[in-house]
Amino acid sequence: MSDGNILEIHHLSKTFGKNVVLRDIDFSVKPKDVTCIIGASGSGKSTLLRCVNLLETPTSGQILYHETDITDRKMNAAAYRAKVGMVFQNFNLFSNMTVLDNCMVGQVKVLKKDKAEARKNAMMYLEKVNMAPYINAKPRQLSGGQKQRVAIARALAMEPELLLFDEPTSALDPQMVGEVLSVMRALAKEGLTMIIVTHEMAFARDVSSHVVFMADGVIEEEGKPEQIFENPQNQRTKEFLSRFRQG
Amino acid sequence: MSLPQDFMGRIGYLLSMYGESFLVGAGKTMVIALVGTLIGCLIGFAVGIVQTIPVSKEDHIIKRILLWIVKLILNIYVEVFRGTPMMAQAMFIFFGASAVFHYNMSTWFAAFFIVSINTGAYMSETVRGGILSIDPGQTEGAMAIGMTHVQTMMNVILPQALRNIMPQIGNNLIINIKDTCVLSIIGVVELFYTTKGVAGAMYTYFEAFAITMVIYFILTFTCSRILRFWESKLDGPDNYDLATTDTLAHTSGMYRYPDPRKGEDA
Ligand SMILES: Nc1ncnc2c1ncn2[C@@H]1O[C@H](COP(=O)(O)OP(=O)(O)OP(=O)(O)O)[C@@H](O)[C@H]1O
Ligand SMILES: [Mg+2]
């Protein structure tokens, strides 16, 4: 066991019925790592991320968070999730709350902060994602890109140690993709530890410190972005990337 | 004063003689319907919430068995009370209580009890549907920031479910206003019972029930309008202020968005 890792995944497997979706996954995340997970549709990227956040229960294997196995039944999943945030493809904002309340509710209810402090904190992160003017809006009144930026602020307001993104730009029109990616670039630059599932190859190459390529539920290849994108060793990685280049 | 011969004259006569009885009957009908709907909704929420508690294989075996038994009992309750007429339930409970438990209910208590428990059975299904209709993504969003099931329900799911089932609650209230009339069978002196008395005393069935029809309609129509108004209040404004420190920009910062729900109602 190497020291200083936030997250270590050992021999993680997940099956749905007879369908083996993840097999023997191993990888680890150090502070300030930006890990991008790429791979074809159906290769298990979302499932892996959902296992890390315990939205799915792994079938076998270990997920160590600061050397504590979170797959242990006695683990308090809610307390763990408060430290590991997640941003979803479909935003999943609370539609009964304003933008500001979306960013405050977790701080008040989960972290038990008082309202004034939660509000100040929420405003800080909403400013960071350029959504401060919209605090009184309800999610249904926002565009997709705006919703996703609010969802990022909501996750940041919990001050997570690790933030997971599952295809945060896949549900967005092309002109909105840029605004979300630029927010994420800024976060990477500030040293936030992130795991990002994405189909935006140029973005993955730019921001990541580590790239994981998945196919059929296994990690086929991983390494530095230059290595994966410029000099892939694995046949399937080569095929996947060449398909991407062709468009 | 003797009974006039023409219809309007008889109506006027009945109103002057029995106006107060009609009002008291209408008042009792409203009280039973309102209290019954309110308690019924509380029962409905309680049952609906229990029925949507998620169980997973990781939960403790005792918790799973307990939940299974409780859910089974609640299902039986819902099916039985939805599947039998309220009039029969009224007789069964009122006379059953005295026959089996030697408990003589007051008709007033019986009225509240029967309407509440009947409404509760209907509302349980409505609430369950309302909870299930909320996009599960929001539950995941709440879980992802560390909220527990209870916190998620209280802050995210139930407020939206309540808003979505408001029309059903209104519907139930209106049905209850009308259906309290079946309670006359166990001697609850509400509007229908009163009307029967008035009609029988003077042999003016047509006129008495004409008055009662109008009263029922006024009650239900007023309630449905009030509920509509309340619903639109709950939705909040269609526009929002752009919050900004720049006062110049503020004036141009009103945004109006069409409310997708409005179109369906109209
Ligand atoms: N709840 C579930 N029950 C059964 N099978 C599932 C479930 N969730 C995912 N799967 C299956 O697991 C496989 C991997 O799905 P996953 O969503 O993780 O892929 P992905 O790599 O995220 O794909 P995409 O790029 O399209 O999002 C798929 O074959 C999918 O059908
Ligand atoms: Mg996916």
Coordinates of C-alpha atoms and ligand atoms in Angstrom, one line a residue:
Chain A
M1 CA 0.0 0.0 0.0
S2 CA 1.5 3.3 -1.0
D3 CA 1.1 6.2 1.2
G4 CA -0.7 9.5 0.5
N5 CA -3.3 8.0 -1.8
I6 CA -6.8 9.4 -1.4
L7 CA -8.4 6.4 -3.1
E8 CA -7.2 3.0 -3.9
I9 CA -9.3 0.5 -5.8
H10 CA -8.3 -3.2 -5.6
H11 CA -9.8 -6.0 -7.7
L12 CA -13.1 -4.3 -8.0
S13 CA -15.8 -6.2 -9.8
K14 CA -19.4 -5.5 -10.5
T15 CA -22.1 -7.8 -12.0
F16 CA -25.7 -7.0 -12.8
G17 CA -27.3 -10.4 -12.7
K18 CA -25.2 -12.4 -15.0
N19 CA -23.8 -9.4 -16.8
V20 CA -20.2 -8.7 -15.8
V21 CA -19.8 -5.0 -16.1
L22 CA -16.5 -4.4 -14.3
R23 CA -13.8 -7.0 -13.7
D24 CA -10.8 -6.8 -11.5
I25 CA -10.3 -3.0 -11.7
D26 CA -7.3 -1.6 -10.0
F27 CA -6.3 2.0 -9.8
S28 CA -5.5 4.7 -7.3
V29 CA -5.8 8.5 -7.0
K30 CA -3.3 10.8 -5.3
P31 CA -4.1 14.3 -4.1
K32 CA -4.4 16.8 -7.0
D33 CA -4.6 14.0 -9.6
V34 CA -6.9 14.7 -12.5
T35 CA -7.8 11.2 -13.8
C36 CA -9.8 11.0 -17.0
I37 CA -11.5 7.8 -17.9
I38 CA -12.2 7.2 -21.5
G39 CA -13.6 4.3 -23.4
A40 CA -16.4 3.2 -25.7
S41 CA -20.1 3.4 -24.7
G42 CA -21.0 0.5 -22.4
S43 CA -17.5 -0.2 -21.3
G44 CA -18.4 0.4 -17.7
K45 CA -17.1 3.9 -17.0
S46 CA -20.3 5.2 -15.3
T47 CA -20.6 2.0 -13.3
L48 CA -17.0 2.4 -12.0
L49 CA -17.7 6.0 -11.0
R50 CA -21.0 5.0 -9.3
C51 CA -19.2 2.3 -7.4
V52 CA -16.6 4.8 -6.2
N53 CA -19.5 6.9 -4.9
L54 CA -21.4 3.9 -3.5
L55 CA -24.4 4.6 -5.7
E56 CA -23.8 1.0 -6.8
T57 CA -22.5 -1.6 -4.4
P58 CA -19.5 -3.4 -5.8
T59 CA -19.9 -7.2 -6.1
S60 CA -16.4 -7.8 -4.9
G61 CA -13.1 -6.0 -4.3
Q62 CA -12.1 -3.1 -2.2
I63 CA -12.3 0.7 -2.4
L64 CA -10.0 2.2 0.1
Y65 CA -10.6 5.8 1.0
H66 CA -7.6 7.0 3.1
E67 CA -7.0 3.3 3.8
T68 CA -10.5 2.6 5.1
D69 CA -12.5 0.2 3.1
I70 CA -15.8 2.0 2.2
T71 CA -17.4 -1.2 0.8
D72 CA -17.6 -2.4 4.4
R73 CA -21.2 -2.6 5.4
K74 CA -20.6 -0.8 8.6
M75 CA -19.3 2.2 6.7
N76 CA -21.6 5.3 6.8
A77 CA -22.2 5.8 3.1
A78 CA -23.7 9.3 3.6
A79 CA -20.8 10.6 5.6
Y80 CA -18.4 9.3 2.9
R81 CA -20.4 10.8 0.1
A82 CA -20.2 14.2 1.8
K83 CA -16.5 14.1 1.1
V84 CA -16.6 12.6 -2.4
G85 CA -18.8 14.7 -4.6
M86 CA -20.4 13.8 -7.9
V87 CA -21.5 15.7 -11.0
F88 CA -23.9 13.9 -13.3
Q89 CA -24.6 13.9 -17.0
N90 CA -28.2 15.1 -16.3
F91 CA -27.3 17.7 -13.6
N92 CA -29.8 16.2 -11.1
L93 CA -30.5 19.6 -9.5
F94 CA -33.3 19.9 -7.0
S95 CA -36.1 21.4 -9.0
N96 CA -38.0 22.6 -6.0
M97 CA -35.2 24.9 -4.9
T98 CA -33.5 28.0 -6.2
V99 CA -30.0 27.9 -7.4
L100 CA -28.8 29.3 -4.1
D101 CA -30.8 26.7 -2.1
N102 CA -29.4 24.0 -4.2
C103 CA -25.9 25.0 -3.1
M104 CA -26.9 25.6 0.5
V105 CA -29.0 22.6 1.4
G106 CA -26.2 20.1 1.7
Q107 CA -24.1 22.4 3.8
V108 CA -26.9 23.1 6.2
K109 CA -28.4 19.6 6.4
V110 CA -25.3 17.5 6.1
L111 CA -22.4 19.6 7.3
K112 CA -24.7 21.4 9.8
K113 CA -23.3 24.8 8.9
D114 CA -25.3 27.8 9.9
K115 CA -27.3 29.5 7.1
A116 CA -25.2 32.7 6.9
E117 CA -22.0 30.7 6.5
A118 CA -23.5 28.3 4.0
R119 CA -24.8 31.2 2.0
K120 CA -21.5 32.9 1.9
N121 CA -19.8 29.7 0.9
A122 CA -22.4 29.0 -1.8
M123 CA -22.0 32.5 -3.2
M124 CA -18.3 32.0 -3.4
Y125 CA -18.6 28.9 -5.5
L126 CA -21.4 30.3 -7.6
E127 CA -19.2 33.2 -8.4
K128 CA -16.5 30.8 -9.4
V129 CA -18.7 29.1 -12.0
N130 CA -20.1 32.5 -13.1
M131 CA -23.6 31.8 -11.9
A132 CA -23.8 34.3 -9.0
P133 CA -26.4 36.5 -10.8
Y134 CA -28.8 33.6 -11.1
I135 CA -29.2 32.7 -7.4
N136 CA -33.0 33.3 -7.4
A137 CA -33.7 31.2 -10.5
K138 CA -35.2 27.7 -10.4
P139 CA -33.4 25.0 -12.4
R140 CA -36.2 24.9 -15.0
Q141 CA -35.5 28.4 -15.9
L142 CA -31.8 27.7 -16.8
S143 CA -30.0 26.4 -19.8
G144 CA -28.2 23.1 -19.7
G145 CA -24.8 24.7 -19.4
Q146 CA -26.0 26.9 -16.6
K147 CA -27.6 24.0 -14.8
Q148 CA -24.3 22.0 -15.0
R149 CA -22.3 24.9 -13.6
V150 CA -24.8 25.2 -10.7
A151 CA -24.4 21.4 -10.2
I152 CA -20.6 21.9 -10.0
A153 CA -21.0 24.7 -7.5
R154 CA -23.4 22.6 -5.4
A155 CA -20.7 19.8 -5.3
L156 CA -17.9 22.3 -4.6
A157 CA -19.9 23.9 -1.8
M158 CA -19.5 20.6 0.1
E159 CA -15.7 21.1 -0.2
P160 CA -15.2 17.6 -1.3
E161 CA -11.8 16.0 -1.2
L162 CA -12.5 14.2 -4.5
L163 CA -14.9 15.2 -7.2
L164 CA -16.3 12.7 -9.7
F165 CA -17.7 13.8 -13.1
D166 CA -19.8 11.5 -15.2
E167 CA -19.8 12.9 -18.8
P168 CA -20.7 16.4 -17.5
T169 CA -21.0 17.8 -21.0
S170 CA -22.7 15.0 -22.9
A171 CA -26.2 16.3 -22.4
L172 CA -25.2 19.8 -23.6
D173 CA -25.5 21.6 -26.9
P174 CA -22.1 22.2 -28.5
Q175 CA -22.0 25.9 -27.6
M176 CA -22.6 25.2 -23.9
V177 CA -19.9 22.5 -23.7
G178 CA -17.1 25.2 -23.7
E179 CA -18.5 27.1 -20.6
V180 CA -18.6 23.9 -18.5
L181 CA -15.2 22.7 -19.7
S182 CA -13.5 26.0 -18.9
V183 CA -14.9 25.8 -15.4
M184 CA -13.4 22.4 -15.0
R185 CA -10.1 23.5 -16.4
A186 CA -9.9 26.2 -13.8
L187 CA -10.7 23.6 -11.1
A188 CA -7.9 21.4 -12.4
K189 CA -5.5 24.3 -12.3
E190 CA -6.4 25.0 -8.7
G191 CA -5.4 21.5 -7.8
L192 CA -8.8 19.9 -7.1
T193 CA -8.6 16.1 -7.2
M194 CA -11.0 14.8 -9.9
I195 CA -12.0 11.7 -11.7
I196 CA -13.6 12.6 -15.0
V197 CA -15.4 10.3 -17.4
T198 CA -15.5 12.1 -20.7
H199 CA -15.8 11.8 -24.4
E200 CA -14.0 15.1 -24.9
M201 CA -10.6 13.8 -26.0
A202 CA -9.0 17.2 -26.5
F203 CA -10.0 18.2 -23.0
A204 CA -8.9 14.9 -21.5
R205 CA -5.5 15.3 -23.0
D206 CA -5.1 18.9 -21.8
V207 CA -6.2 18.7 -18.2
S208 CA -5.5 15.1 -17.0
S209 CA -2.5 14.0 -15.1
H210 CA -3.6 10.4 -15.7
V211 CA -5.7 8.7 -18.4
V212 CA -7.5 5.4 -18.0
F213 CA -8.8 3.6 -21.0
M214 CA -11.5 1.1 -20.4
A215 CA -13.0 -1.6 -22.7
D216 CA -15.6 -4.2 -21.8
G217 CA -15.3 -3.7 -18.1
V218 CA -11.5 -3.8 -17.8
I219 CA -8.8 -1.2 -17.7
E220 CA -6.9 -1.9 -21.0
E221 CA -4.3 0.8 -20.6
E222 CA -3.5 3.7 -18.4
G223 CA -0.8 6.2 -18.2
K224 CA 0.2 9.8 -18.8
P225 CA -2.0 11.6 -21.3
E226 CA 0.9 12.0 -23.8
Q227 CA 1.6 8.3 -23.6
I228 CA -2.1 7.3 -24.1
F229 CA -2.9 9.8 -26.8
E230 CA 0.4 9.8 -28.7
N231 CA 1.8 6.5 -28.2
P232 CA -0.8 4.0 -27.2
Q233 CA 0.5 0.4 -26.7
N234 CA -2.8 -1.5 -26.6
Q235 CA -4.5 -2.5 -29.8
R236 CA -7.9 -1.5 -28.5
T237 CA -6.7 1.9 -27.3
K238 CA -5.3 2.5 -30.8
E239 CA -8.6 1.5 -32.4
F240 CA -10.7 3.6 -30.1
L241 CA -8.6 6.7 -30.5
S242 CA -8.3 6.4 -34.3
R243 CA -12.1 6.1 -34.5
F244 CA -12.3 9.3 -32.5
R245 CA -9.9 11.1 -34.8
Q246 CA -12.0 10.2 -37.8
G247 CA -14.9 11.7 -36.1
Chain B
M1 CA -97.9 30.9 6.9
S2 CA -99.0 28.0 4.7
L3 CA -97.1 26.2 1.9
P4 CA -97.1 28.2 -1.4
Q5 CA -98.2 26.4 -4.6
D6 CA -95.4 27.5 -7.0
F7 CA -91.9 26.2 -7.1
M8 CA -90.1 29.5 -6.3
G9 CA -92.5 30.2 -3.6
R10 CA -91.9 26.9 -2.0
I11 CA -88.2 27.4 -2.2
G12 CA -88.5 30.7 -0.4
Y13 CA -90.7 29.2 2.2
L14 CA -88.3 26.3 2.9
L15 CA -85.4 28.8 3.1
S16 CA -87.2 31.0 5.5
M17 CA -88.4 28.1 7.7
Y18 CA -85.3 25.8 7.5
G19 CA -82.5 28.1 6.2
E20 CA -80.6 27.7 9.4
S21 CA -80.9 23.9 9.3
F22 CA -79.5 23.8 5.8
L23 CA -76.6 26.0 6.8
V24 CA -75.8 23.9 9.8
G25 CA -76.0 20.7 7.7
A26 CA -73.7 22.3 5.1
G27 CA -71.3 23.4 7.8
K28 CA -71.2 19.8 9.2
T29 CA -70.7 18.4 5.8
M30 CA -67.7 20.8 5.2
V31 CA -66.2 20.1 8.6
I32 CA -66.4 16.3 8.0
A33 CA -65.0 16.6 4.5
L34 CA -62.2 19.0 5.5
V35 CA -61.1 17.1 8.6
G36 CA -61.5 13.7 6.9
T37 CA -59.4 14.9 3.9
L38 CA -56.7 16.4 6.1
I39 CA -56.3 13.3 8.3
G40 CA -56.7 11.1 5.2
C41 CA -53.8 13.0 3.6
L42 CA -51.7 12.5 6.7
I43 CA -52.5 8.8 6.7
G44 CA -51.8 8.7 2.9
F45 CA -48.4 10.4 3.4
A46 CA -47.4 8.1 6.2
V47 CA -48.4 5.0 4.2
G48 CA -46.9 6.2 1.0
I49 CA -43.6 7.1 2.6
V50 CA -43.3 3.7 4.3
Q51 CA -44.2 1.9 1.0
T52 CA -41.4 3.7 -0.8
I53 CA -38.6 3.0 1.7
P54 CA -35.9 1.4 -0.4
V55 CA -34.7 -2.1 0.7
S56 CA -31.5 -3.5 -0.5
K57 CA -29.8 -6.9 0.0
E58 CA -27.3 -5.2 2.3
D59 CA -29.9 -4.3 4.9
H60 CA -30.2 -6.2 8.1
I61 CA -32.4 -9.3 7.8
I62 CA -34.7 -8.2 10.7
K63 CA -35.2 -4.8 9.1
R64 CA -36.1 -6.4 5.8
I65 CA -38.6 -8.8 7.4
L66 CA -40.2 -6.1 9.5
L67 CA -40.6 -3.8 6.5
W68 CA -42.0 -6.6 4.5
I69 CA -44.7 -7.3 7.1
V70 CA -45.5 -3.6 7.6
K71 CA -45.8 -3.1 3.8
L72 CA -48.0 -6.2 3.5
I73 CA -50.4 -4.9 6.2
L74 CA -50.5 -1.5 4.6
N75 CA -51.3 -3.1 1.2
I76 CA -54.2 -5.0 2.7
Y77 CA -55.5 -1.8 4.2
V78 CA -55.3 0.1 0.9
E79 CA -56.9 -2.7 -1.1
V80 CA -59.7 -3.4 1.3
F81 CA -60.8 0.3 1.7
R82 CA -60.4 1.1 -1.9
G83 CA -62.3 -2.1 -2.9
T84 CA -65.4 -1.7 -0.8
P85 CA -68.1 1.1 -0.8
M86 CA -67.8 3.7 1.9
M87 CA -71.5 3.2 2.7
A88 CA -70.9 -0.4 3.6
Q89 CA -67.7 0.5 5.5
A90 CA -69.7 3.0 7.5
M91 CA -72.3 0.3 8.5
F92 CA -69.6 -2.3 9.1
I93 CA -67.4 -0.1 11.3
F94 CA -70.2 1.7 13.2
F95 CA -72.2 -1.5 14.1
G96 CA -69.1 -3.7 14.2
A97 CA -67.5 -1.5 16.9
S98 CA -70.5 -1.9 19.1
A99 CA -71.1 -5.6 18.4
V100 CA -67.5 -6.8 18.7
F101 CA -65.9 -4.3 21.0
H102 CA -69.0 -3.1 22.8
Y103 CA -67.8 0.4 21.9
N104 CA -70.6 2.8 20.9
M105 CA -69.1 5.4 18.7
S106 CA -70.7 8.8 18.5
T107 CA -71.9 9.3 15.0
W108 CA -69.7 12.4 14.8
F109 CA -66.5 10.4 15.6
A110 CA -67.6 7.6 13.2
A111 CA -68.0 10.2 10.5
F112 CA -64.4 11.5 10.9
F113 CA -63.0 8.0 11.3
I114 CA -64.7 6.6 8.2
V115 CA -63.9 9.5 5.9
S116 CA -60.3 9.7 7.1
I117 CA -59.5 6.1 6.7
N118 CA -61.2 5.9 3.4
T119 CA -59.4 8.9 2.0
G120 CA -56.2 7.6 3.5
A121 CA -56.4 4.5 1.4
Y122 CA -56.8 6.5 -1.8
M123 CA -54.2 9.0 -0.8
S124 CA -51.6 6.3 -0.1
E125 CA -51.6 5.3 -3.7
T126 CA -51.5 8.8 -4.8
V127 CA -48.6 9.7 -2.6
R128 CA -46.7 6.6 -3.5
G129 CA -47.2 7.5 -7.2
G130 CA -46.2 11.1 -6.4
I131 CA -43.0 10.0 -4.8
L132 CA -42.1 7.5 -7.6
S133 CA -42.8 10.2 -10.2
I134 CA -39.9 12.4 -9.0
D135 CA -36.9 11.8 -11.2
P136 CA -34.6 9.3 -9.4
G137 CA -31.7 11.5 -10.6
Q138 CA -32.7 14.0 -7.9
T139 CA -32.4 11.3 -5.2
E140 CA -29.0 10.4 -6.5
G141 CA -28.1 14.1 -6.6
A142 CA -29.1 14.3 -2.9
M143 CA -27.2 11.1 -2.0
A144 CA -24.1 12.4 -3.8
I145 CA -23.9 15.3 -1.4
G146 CA -24.3 13.0 1.6
M147 CA -27.9 13.4 2.4
T148 CA -29.7 10.5 4.1
H149 CA -32.9 9.0 2.9
V150 CA -34.9 10.9 5.4
Q151 CA -33.2 14.2 4.5
T152 CA -33.7 13.6 0.9
M153 CA -37.4 12.8 1.4
M154 CA -38.0 15.9 3.6
N155 CA -36.1 18.4 1.5
V156 CA -36.3 17.2 -2.0
I157 CA -38.8 14.5 -2.8
L158 CA -41.9 15.3 -0.6
P159 CA -42.1 19.0 -1.4
Q160 CA -42.2 18.1 -5.1
A161 CA -44.5 15.1 -4.6
L162 CA -46.9 17.3 -2.6
R163 CA -47.0 19.9 -5.3
N164 CA -47.6 17.2 -8.0
I165 CA -50.5 15.6 -6.1
M166 CA -52.2 18.8 -5.1
P167 CA -54.8 18.3 -7.8
Q168 CA -55.5 14.9 -6.4
I169 CA -55.9 16.2 -2.9
G170 CA -58.4 18.7 -4.3
N171 CA -60.2 16.0 -6.1
N172 CA -60.4 14.0 -2.9
L173 CA -61.8 16.9 -1.0
I174 CA -64.5 17.4 -3.5
I175 CA -65.4 13.7 -3.6
N176 CA -65.5 13.8 0.2
I177 CA -67.9 16.8 0.3
K178 CA -70.3 14.8 -1.9
D179 CA -69.7 11.4 -0.3
T180 CA -70.3 12.5 3.3
C181 CA -74.0 12.0 2.3
V182 CA -73.6 8.3 2.6
L183 CA -72.9 8.8 6.3
S184 CA -76.6 9.7 6.8
I185 CA -77.1 5.9 6.8
I186 CA -75.6 5.7 10.3
G187 CA -77.4 8.9 11.4
V188 CA -74.8 11.6 10.9
V189 CA -76.8 14.8 10.7
E190 CA -75.0 16.4 7.7
L191 CA -76.5 18.2 4.7
F192 CA -78.1 15.2 3.1
Y193 CA -79.7 13.9 6.4
T194 CA -81.0 17.4 7.1
T195 CA -82.5 17.7 3.7
K196 CA -84.3 14.4 4.0
G197 CA -85.8 15.6 7.2
V198 CA -86.9 18.9 5.8
A199 CA -88.3 17.3 2.6
G200 CA -90.2 14.6 4.6
A201 CA -91.7 17.1 7.0
M202 CA -93.4 19.1 4.3
Y203 CA -93.4 16.6 1.5
T204 CA -91.4 19.0 -0.6
Y205 CA -88.7 16.6 -2.0
F206 CA -88.1 18.4 -5.2
E207 CA -87.7 21.8 -3.7
A208 CA -85.6 20.7 -0.8
F209 CA -83.2 18.8 -2.9
A210 CA -83.0 21.6 -5.4
I211 CA -81.7 23.8 -2.6
T212 CA -79.3 21.0 -1.5
M213 CA -78.0 20.5 -5.0
V214 CA -77.2 24.2 -5.2
I215 CA -75.5 24.1 -1.8
Y216 CA -73.3 21.1 -2.7
F217 CA -72.3 22.7 -5.9
I218 CA -71.4 26.0 -4.2
L219 CA -69.3 24.1 -1.7
T220 CA -67.4 22.0 -4.3
F221 CA -67.0 24.8 -6.8
T222 CA -65.6 27.2 -4.2
C223 CA -63.2 24.6 -2.9
S224 CA -61.9 23.8 -6.4
R225 CA -61.3 27.5 -7.2
I226 CA -59.5 28.0 -3.9
L227 CA -57.3 25.0 -4.5
R228 CA -56.5 26.2 -8.0
F229 CA -55.4 29.6 -6.6
W230 CA -53.3 27.9 -4.0
E231 CA -51.6 25.7 -6.6
S232 CA -50.6 28.7 -8.7
K233 CA -49.2 30.3 -5.5
L234 CA -47.1 27.2 -4.8
D235 CA -45.5 27.4 -8.2
G236 CA -43.9 30.7 -7.4
P237 CA -43.2 33.4 -10.0
D238 CA -42.4 32.6 -13.6
N239 CA -39.5 35.0 -13.6
Y240 CA -36.6 35.7 -11.4
D241 CA -34.4 38.7 -10.6
L242 CA -30.9 38.7 -11.8
A243 CA -29.0 39.3 -8.6
T244 CA -26.3 41.8 -9.3
T245 CA -24.5 44.6 -7.6
D246 CA -24.6 46.6 -10.8
T247 CA -27.8 48.7 -10.4
L248 CA -27.9 49.6 -14.0
A249 CA -28.0 46.1 -15.2
H250 CA -30.6 45.3 -12.6
T251 CA -33.4 47.1 -14.4
S252 CA -32.9 44.9 -17.5
G253 CA -32.6 41.8 -15.5
M254 CA -36.1 40.4 -15.5
Y255 CA -36.5 37.1 -17.3
R256 CA -39.7 35.5 -18.1
Y257 CA -40.0 31.9 -19.0
P258 CA -43.1 30.0 -20.1
D259 CA -44.2 27.6 -17.4
P260 CA -44.5 24.2 -19.1
R261 CA -47.2 23.1 -16.7
K262 CA -49.5 26.0 -17.4
G263 CA -50.3 24.8 -20.9
E264 CA -51.6 21.4 -19.8
D265 CA -54.1 22.8 -17.3
A266 CA -55.7 25.2 -19.7
Ligands
LIG1 N1 -28.5 -0.9 -13.3 C1 -28.1 -1.7 -14.3 N2 -28.6 -3.0 -14.5 C2 -28.1 -3.8 -15.4 N3 -27.1 -3.5 -16.3 C3 -26.6 -2.3 -16.1 C4 -27.0 -1.3 -15.2 N4 -26.2 -0.2 -15.3 C5 -25.4 -0.4 -16.3 N5 -25.6 -1.7 -16.8 C6 -24.8 -2.3 -17.9 O1 -23.5 -2.1 -17.7 C7 -22.7 -1.8 -18.8 C8 -21.9 -0.7 -18.6 O2 -22.7 0.5 -18.5 P1 -22.1 1.9 -18.1 O3 -23.2 2.8 -18.0 O4 -21.2 1.8 -17.0 O5 -21.2 2.2 -19.4 P2 -20.5 3.6 -19.8 O6 -19.1 3.2 -20.1 O7 -20.7 4.6 -18.8 O8 -21.2 3.9 -21.2 P3 -21.6 5.4 -21.8 O9 -20.3 5.9 -22.4 O10 -22.6 5.1 -22.8 O11 -22.1 6.2 -20.7 C9 -23.7 -1.7 -19.9 O12 -23.7 -2.9 -20.7 C10 -25.1 -1.5 -19.2 O13 -26.1 -2.1 -20.0
MG2 MG -21.9 6.4 -18.8

